[in-house]
Amino acid sequence: MATPNYSYEKRQRELAKKRKTEEKRNRKSNPGHSDGHATNDPSAPAEGGPPPQAGTGESVNAG
């Protein structure tokens, strides 16, 4: 059985932590600017999710 590479795992954790703090710092420095990760528009499809299906939900009459 292979032994775990603890130094690699530790480095990955450190990089993830650094990335997270950098994103947090960017959010705080630009409070009005959105990166597009979180939108307040409920009609917008979720990222990675399927597009809304036609004919589902409320129907709108054309006439």
mmCIF file of N, CA and C in Angstrom:
data_model
loop_
_atom_site.group_PDB
_atom_site.id
_atom_site.type_symbol
_atom_site.label_atom_id
_atom_site.label_comp_id
_atom_site.label_asym_id
_atom_site.label_seq_id
_atom_site.Cartn_x
_atom_site.Cartn_y
_atom_site.Cartn_z
ATOM 1 N N MET A 1 0.833 -1.180 0.000
ATOM 2 C CA MET A 1 0.000 0.000 0.000
ATOM 3 C C MET A 1 0.883 1.250 0.000
ATOM 4 N N ALA A 2 0.469 2.249 -0.787
ATOM 5 C CA ALA A 2 1.246 3.476 -0.881
ATOM 6 C C ALA A 2 1.058 4.335 0.365
ATOM 7 N N THR A 3 2.116 5.025 0.750
ATOM 8 C CA THR A 3 2.027 5.887 1.922
ATOM 9 C C THR A 3 1.489 7.257 1.504
ATOM 10 N N PRO A 4 0.710 7.891 2.359
ATOM 11 C CA PRO A 4 0.163 9.210 2.030
ATOM 12 C C PRO A 4 1.274 10.260 1.958
ATOM 13 N N ASN A 5 1.132 11.171 1.016
ATOM 14 C CA ASN A 5 2.095 12.246 0.864
ATOM 15 C C ASN A 5 1.579 13.446 1.652
ATOM 16 N N TYR A 6 1.948 13.496 2.911
ATOM 17 C CA TYR A 6 1.431 14.527 3.804
ATOM 18 C C TYR A 6 1.876 15.929 3.401
ATOM 19 N N SER A 7 3.081 16.048 2.872
ATOM 20 C CA SER A 7 3.543 17.382 2.488
ATOM 21 C C SER A 7 2.730 17.925 1.311
ATOM 22 N N TYR A 8 2.327 17.065 0.385
ATOM 23 C CA TYR A 8 1.496 17.487 -0.740
ATOM 24 C C TYR A 8 0.125 17.929 -0.232
ATOM 25 N N GLU A 9 -0.460 17.126 0.663
ATOM 26 C CA GLU A 9 -1.776 17.466 1.214
ATOM 27 C C GLU A 9 -1.727 18.787 1.978
ATOM 28 N N LYS A 10 -0.667 18.980 2.751
ATOM 29 C CA LYS A 10 -0.519 20.210 3.511
ATOM 30 C C LYS A 10 -0.395 21.403 2.567
ATOM 31 N N ARG A 11 0.379 21.241 1.510
ATOM 32 C CA ARG A 11 0.554 22.323 0.538
ATOM 33 C C ARG A 11 -0.777 22.669 -0.133
ATOM 34 N N GLN A 12 -1.573 21.658 -0.445
ATOM 35 C CA GLN A 12 -2.878 21.904 -1.065
ATOM 36 C C GLN A 12 -3.800 22.643 -0.108
ATOM 37 N N ARG A 13 -3.770 22.276 1.168
ATOM 38 C CA ARG A 13 -4.582 22.988 2.163
ATOM 39 C C ARG A 13 -4.143 24.445 2.285
ATOM 40 N N GLU A 14 -2.821 24.661 2.290
ATOM 41 C CA GLU A 14 -2.303 26.017 2.388
ATOM 42 C C GLU A 14 -2.708 26.847 1.179
ATOM 43 N N LEU A 15 -2.638 26.267 -0.018
ATOM 44 C CA LEU A 15 -3.033 26.983 -1.224
ATOM 45 C C LEU A 15 -4.519 27.311 -1.218
ATOM 46 N N ALA A 16 -5.336 26.383 -0.768
ATOM 47 C CA ALA A 16 -6.778 26.619 -0.698
ATOM 48 C C ALA A 16 -7.080 27.737 0.289
ATOM 49 N N LYS A 17 -6.397 27.729 1.428
ATOM 50 C CA LYS A 17 -6.594 28.762 2.438
ATOM 51 C C LYS A 17 -6.174 30.127 1.895
ATOM 52 N N LYS A 18 -5.043 30.157 1.184
ATOM 53 C CA LYS A 18 -4.556 31.398 0.601
ATOM 54 C C LYS A 18 -5.534 31.928 -0.442
ATOM 55 N N ARG A 19 -6.059 31.026 -1.268
ATOM 56 C CA ARG A 19 -7.039 31.403 -2.290
ATOM 57 C C ARG A 19 -8.296 31.993 -1.650
ATOM 58 N N LYS A 20 -8.756 31.343 -0.598
ATOM 59 C CA LYS A 20 -9.967 31.780 0.092
ATOM 60 C C LYS A 20 -9.779 33.161 0.706
ATOM 61 N N THR A 21 -8.648 33.387 1.362
ATOM 62 C CA THR A 21 -8.406 34.688 1.967
ATOM 63 C C THR A 21 -8.255 35.770 0.904
ATOM 64 N N GLU A 22 -7.658 35.432 -0.231
ATOM 65 C CA GLU A 22 -7.513 36.400 -1.317
ATOM 66 C C GLU A 22 -8.877 36.775 -1.889
ATOM 67 N N GLU A 23 -9.761 35.788 -2.075
ATOM 68 C CA GLU A 23 -11.111 36.065 -2.562
ATOM 69 C C GLU A 23 -11.868 36.941 -1.570
ATOM 70 N N LYS A 24 -11.710 36.657 -0.285
ATOM 71 C CA LYS A 24 -12.380 37.442 0.755
ATOM 72 C C LYS A 24 -11.877 38.885 0.732
ATOM 73 N N ARG A 25 -10.577 39.044 0.583
ATOM 74 C CA ARG A 25 -9.997 40.382 0.521
ATOM 75 C C ARG A 25 -10.511 41.130 -0.701
ATOM 76 N N ASN A 26 -10.622 40.451 -1.829
ATOM 77 C CA ASN A 26 -11.145 41.086 -3.040
ATOM 78 C C ASN A 26 -12.599 41.494 -2.869
ATOM 79 N N ARG A 27 -13.391 40.641 -2.223
ATOM 80 C CA ARG A 27 -14.798 40.971 -1.991
ATOM 81 C C ARG A 27 -14.921 42.199 -1.100
ATOM 82 N N LYS A 28 -14.066 42.267 -0.073
ATOM 83 C CA LYS A 28 -14.138 43.396 0.853
ATOM 84 C C LYS A 28 -13.664 44.686 0.195
ATOM 85 N N SER A 29 -12.684 44.605 -0.691
ATOM 86 C CA SER A 29 -12.182 45.810 -1.337
ATOM 87 C C SER A 29 -13.120 46.311 -2.421
ATOM 88 N N ASN A 30 -13.947 45.430 -2.996
ATOM 89 C CA ASN A 30 -14.919 45.800 -4.022
ATOM 90 C C ASN A 30 -16.307 45.343 -3.606
ATOM 91 N N PRO A 31 -16.931 46.007 -2.627
ATOM 92 C CA PRO A 31 -18.216 45.513 -2.124
ATOM 93 C C PRO A 31 -19.343 45.583 -3.147
ATOM 94 N N GLY A 32 -19.334 46.557 -4.056
ATOM 95 C CA GLY A 32 -20.405 46.680 -5.034
ATOM 96 C C GLY A 32 -20.178 45.822 -6.260
ATOM 97 N N HIS A 33 -18.972 45.379 -6.463
ATOM 98 C CA HIS A 33 -18.621 44.608 -7.653
ATOM 99 C C HIS A 33 -18.791 43.124 -7.388
ATOM 100 N N SER A 34 -19.523 42.455 -8.268
ATOM 101 C CA SER A 34 -19.748 41.018 -8.110
ATOM 102 C C SER A 34 -18.933 40.270 -9.150
ATOM 103 N N ASP A 35 -18.327 39.159 -8.752
ATOM 104 C CA ASP A 35 -17.568 38.339 -9.687
ATOM 105 C C ASP A 35 -18.456 37.461 -10.541
ATOM 106 N N GLY A 36 -19.758 37.456 -10.288
ATOM 107 C CA GLY A 36 -20.666 36.608 -11.026
ATOM 108 C C GLY A 36 -20.882 35.268 -10.346
ATOM 109 N N HIS A 37 -20.227 35.059 -9.210
ATOM 110 C CA HIS A 37 -20.420 33.790 -8.497
ATOM 111 C C HIS A 37 -21.786 33.735 -7.843
ATOM 112 N N ALA A 38 -22.173 34.827 -7.234
ATOM 113 C CA ALA A 38 -23.463 34.864 -6.554
ATOM 114 C C ALA A 38 -24.298 35.984 -7.161
ATOM 115 N N THR A 39 -25.450 35.624 -7.708
ATOM 116 C CA THR A 39 -26.323 36.635 -8.278
ATOM 117 C C THR A 39 -27.582 36.726 -7.448
ATOM 118 N N ASN A 40 -28.171 37.896 -7.401
ATOM 119 C CA ASN A 40 -29.402 38.094 -6.666
ATOM 120 C C ASN A 40 -30.619 37.882 -7.543
ATOM 121 N N ASP A 41 -30.425 37.557 -8.822
ATOM 122 C CA ASP A 41 -31.511 37.361 -9.756
ATOM 123 C C ASP A 41 -32.027 35.926 -9.643
ATOM 124 N N PRO A 42 -33.234 35.736 -9.094
ATOM 125 C CA PRO A 42 -33.741 34.374 -8.935
ATOM 126 C C PRO A 42 -34.102 33.714 -10.259
ATOM 127 N N SER A 43 -34.302 34.498 -11.326
ATOM 128 C CA SER A 43 -34.652 33.898 -12.609
ATOM 129 C C SER A 43 -33.422 33.385 -13.347
ATOM 130 N N ALA A 44 -32.231 33.788 -12.902
ATOM 131 C CA ALA A 44 -31.017 33.323 -13.557
ATOM 132 C C ALA A 44 -30.775 31.865 -13.184
ATOM 133 N N PRO A 45 -30.386 31.043 -14.170
ATOM 134 C CA PRO A 45 -30.129 29.640 -13.854
ATOM 135 C C PRO A 45 -28.898 29.493 -12.969
ATOM 136 N N ALA A 46 -28.905 28.488 -12.134
ATOM 137 C CA ALA A 46 -27.764 28.230 -11.266
ATOM 138 C C ALA A 46 -26.587 27.807 -12.124
ATOM 139 N N GLU A 47 -25.386 28.170 -11.703
ATOM 140 C CA GLU A 47 -24.218 27.819 -12.477
ATOM 141 C C GLU A 47 -24.033 26.320 -12.516
ATOM 142 N N GLY A 48 -23.809 25.809 -13.718
ATOM 143 C CA GLY A 48 -23.610 24.378 -13.878
ATOM 144 C C GLY A 48 -24.913 23.610 -13.951
ATOM 145 N N GLY A 49 -26.011 24.282 -13.691
ATOM 146 C CA GLY A 49 -27.309 23.625 -13.715
ATOM 147 C C GLY A 49 -27.917 23.677 -15.107
ATOM 148 N N PRO A 50 -28.948 22.888 -15.337
ATOM 149 C CA PRO A 50 -29.590 22.900 -16.647
ATOM 150 C C PRO A 50 -30.380 24.194 -16.833
ATOM 151 N N PRO A 51 -30.550 24.639 -18.083
ATOM 152 C CA PRO A 51 -31.338 25.848 -18.318
ATOM 153 C C PRO A 51 -32.799 25.592 -18.008
ATOM 154 N N PRO A 52 -33.557 26.626 -17.723
ATOM 155 C CA PRO A 52 -34.972 26.434 -17.408
ATOM 156 C C PRO A 52 -35.709 25.833 -18.592
ATOM 157 N N GLN A 53 -36.638 24.942 -18.305
ATOM 158 C CA GLN A 53 -37.411 24.282 -19.349
ATOM 159 C C GLN A 53 -38.557 25.171 -19.784
ATOM 160 N N ALA A 54 -38.832 25.188 -21.101
ATOM 161 C CA ALA A 54 -39.967 25.941 -21.627
ATOM 162 C C ALA A 54 -41.243 25.201 -21.261
ATOM 163 N N GLY A 55 -42.267 25.946 -20.876
ATOM 164 C CA GLY A 55 -43.541 25.323 -20.562
ATOM 165 C C GLY A 55 -43.695 24.893 -19.121
ATOM 166 N N THR A 56 -42.692 25.147 -18.286
ATOM 167 C CA THR A 56 -42.810 24.802 -16.884
ATOM 168 C C THR A 56 -43.010 26.074 -16.080
ATOM 169 N N GLY A 57 -43.625 25.996 -14.968
ATOM 170 C CA GLY A 57 -43.854 27.175 -14.133
ATOM 171 C C GLY A 57 -45.049 27.953 -14.631
ATOM 172 N N GLU A 58 -44.956 29.271 -14.523
ATOM 173 C CA GLU A 58 -46.075 30.118 -14.939
ATOM 174 C C GLU A 58 -46.082 30.261 -16.458
ATOM 175 N N SER A 59 -47.267 30.217 -17.030
ATOM 176 C CA SER A 59 -47.366 30.417 -18.471
ATOM 177 C C SER A 59 -47.827 31.839 -18.733
ATOM 178 N N VAL A 60 -47.309 32.421 -19.809
ATOM 179 C CA VAL A 60 -47.634 33.791 -20.179
ATOM 180 C C VAL A 60 -48.428 33.737 -21.466
ATOM 181 N N ASN A 61 -49.626 34.344 -21.466
ATOM 182 C CA ASN A 61 -50.454 34.378 -22.664
ATOM 183 C C ASN A 61 -50.002 35.516 -23.560
ATOM 184 N N ALA A 62 -49.866 35.234 -24.854
ATOM 185 C CA ALA A 62 -49.401 36.227 -25.802
ATOM 186 C C ALA A 62 -50.513 37.212 -26.174
ATOM 187 N N GLY A 63 -51.762 36.889 -25.950
ATOM 188 C CA GLY A 63 -52.805 37.782 -26.428
ATOM 189 C C GLY A 63 -53.771 38.063 -25.412
#
